Amino acid sequence: MKGYLLIFVFTSFVIGHETLKEKIKWKQYSRLGTVFSESPQLGFSGYARLKRTTKFTFKDLRLFSHLYKNNTELKLRYKSSQRFLSYRSIYSFNTLYYEKNLILGVNLRYHINQGLGLIVNDNKQGNTTIESGIAFDNSDYLNTEQKTTYARSALSFDRNFRSISTKLEVDYFYQISEIFDNTNLSRLEFLNEFEWVFSKRLGLLMGLNWTMQKNRTSSSYFITISYKGPLSWVI
């Protein structure tokens, strides 16, 4: 399964388009800084992202990392979206990620979700989207392998104000498959970020991650130096 997912990501990035017909834009993002969890623990925060967009498609690869002395939070995520038929405000999406979150007892989670999204607004000041779909994961949770199906809904909100920008992302996963050993894996994931851009490509970014699951929560607060800039790739 792992090999198949990696091949899927690679081919989607490299050959899932027609370069002669589409105006391709690449952008890179990276961050380095520190993170503080409720444990309490102080750790290292890292982030890397590649984004590829055309008039009709969006492809995004991200790596999140919060590394503490005794715990680890890692997520490698790939998302592919495209306009749905001739509707400019509606898109279909597929997302897959690997996750390790020892604070929540997740040693390794392979996750896939797909569905439809609605672009509420999209302009120079930011954008707002709403998504709905179905999700599946195979996780090693508290040393017990579990295969789970969810109904998923999500909200994303971005705004830009001169040298300040803000982001809000909310994901809700409601477990619809059978619950084993009274372990409900339904969860609410919350991300909020504020960034002060002090030069053309550098900024100071502060934010918080918060995951709420029955009887278990994981929250972290981070501050990083951020970088973003275009790439001249044509693939």
Short mmCIF file of N, CA and C in Angstrom, two decimals, residues 12 108 138:
data_model
loop_
_atom_site.label_atom_id
_atom_site.label_comp_id
_atom_site.label_asym_id
_atom_site.label_seq_id
_atom_site.Cartn_x
_atom_site.Cartn_y
_atom_site.Cartn_z
N SER A 12 1.06 11.94 -10.20
CA SER A 12 0.12 13.05 -10.20
C SER A 12 0.84 14.38 -10.36
N LEU A 108 1.19 5.20 13.72
CA LEU A 108 1.24 5.45 12.28
C LEU A 108 -0.18 5.37 11.73
N ASN A 138 -6.18 3.64 8.01
CA ASN A 138 -5.67 2.41 8.58
C ASN A 138 -4.62 2.83 9.59
#
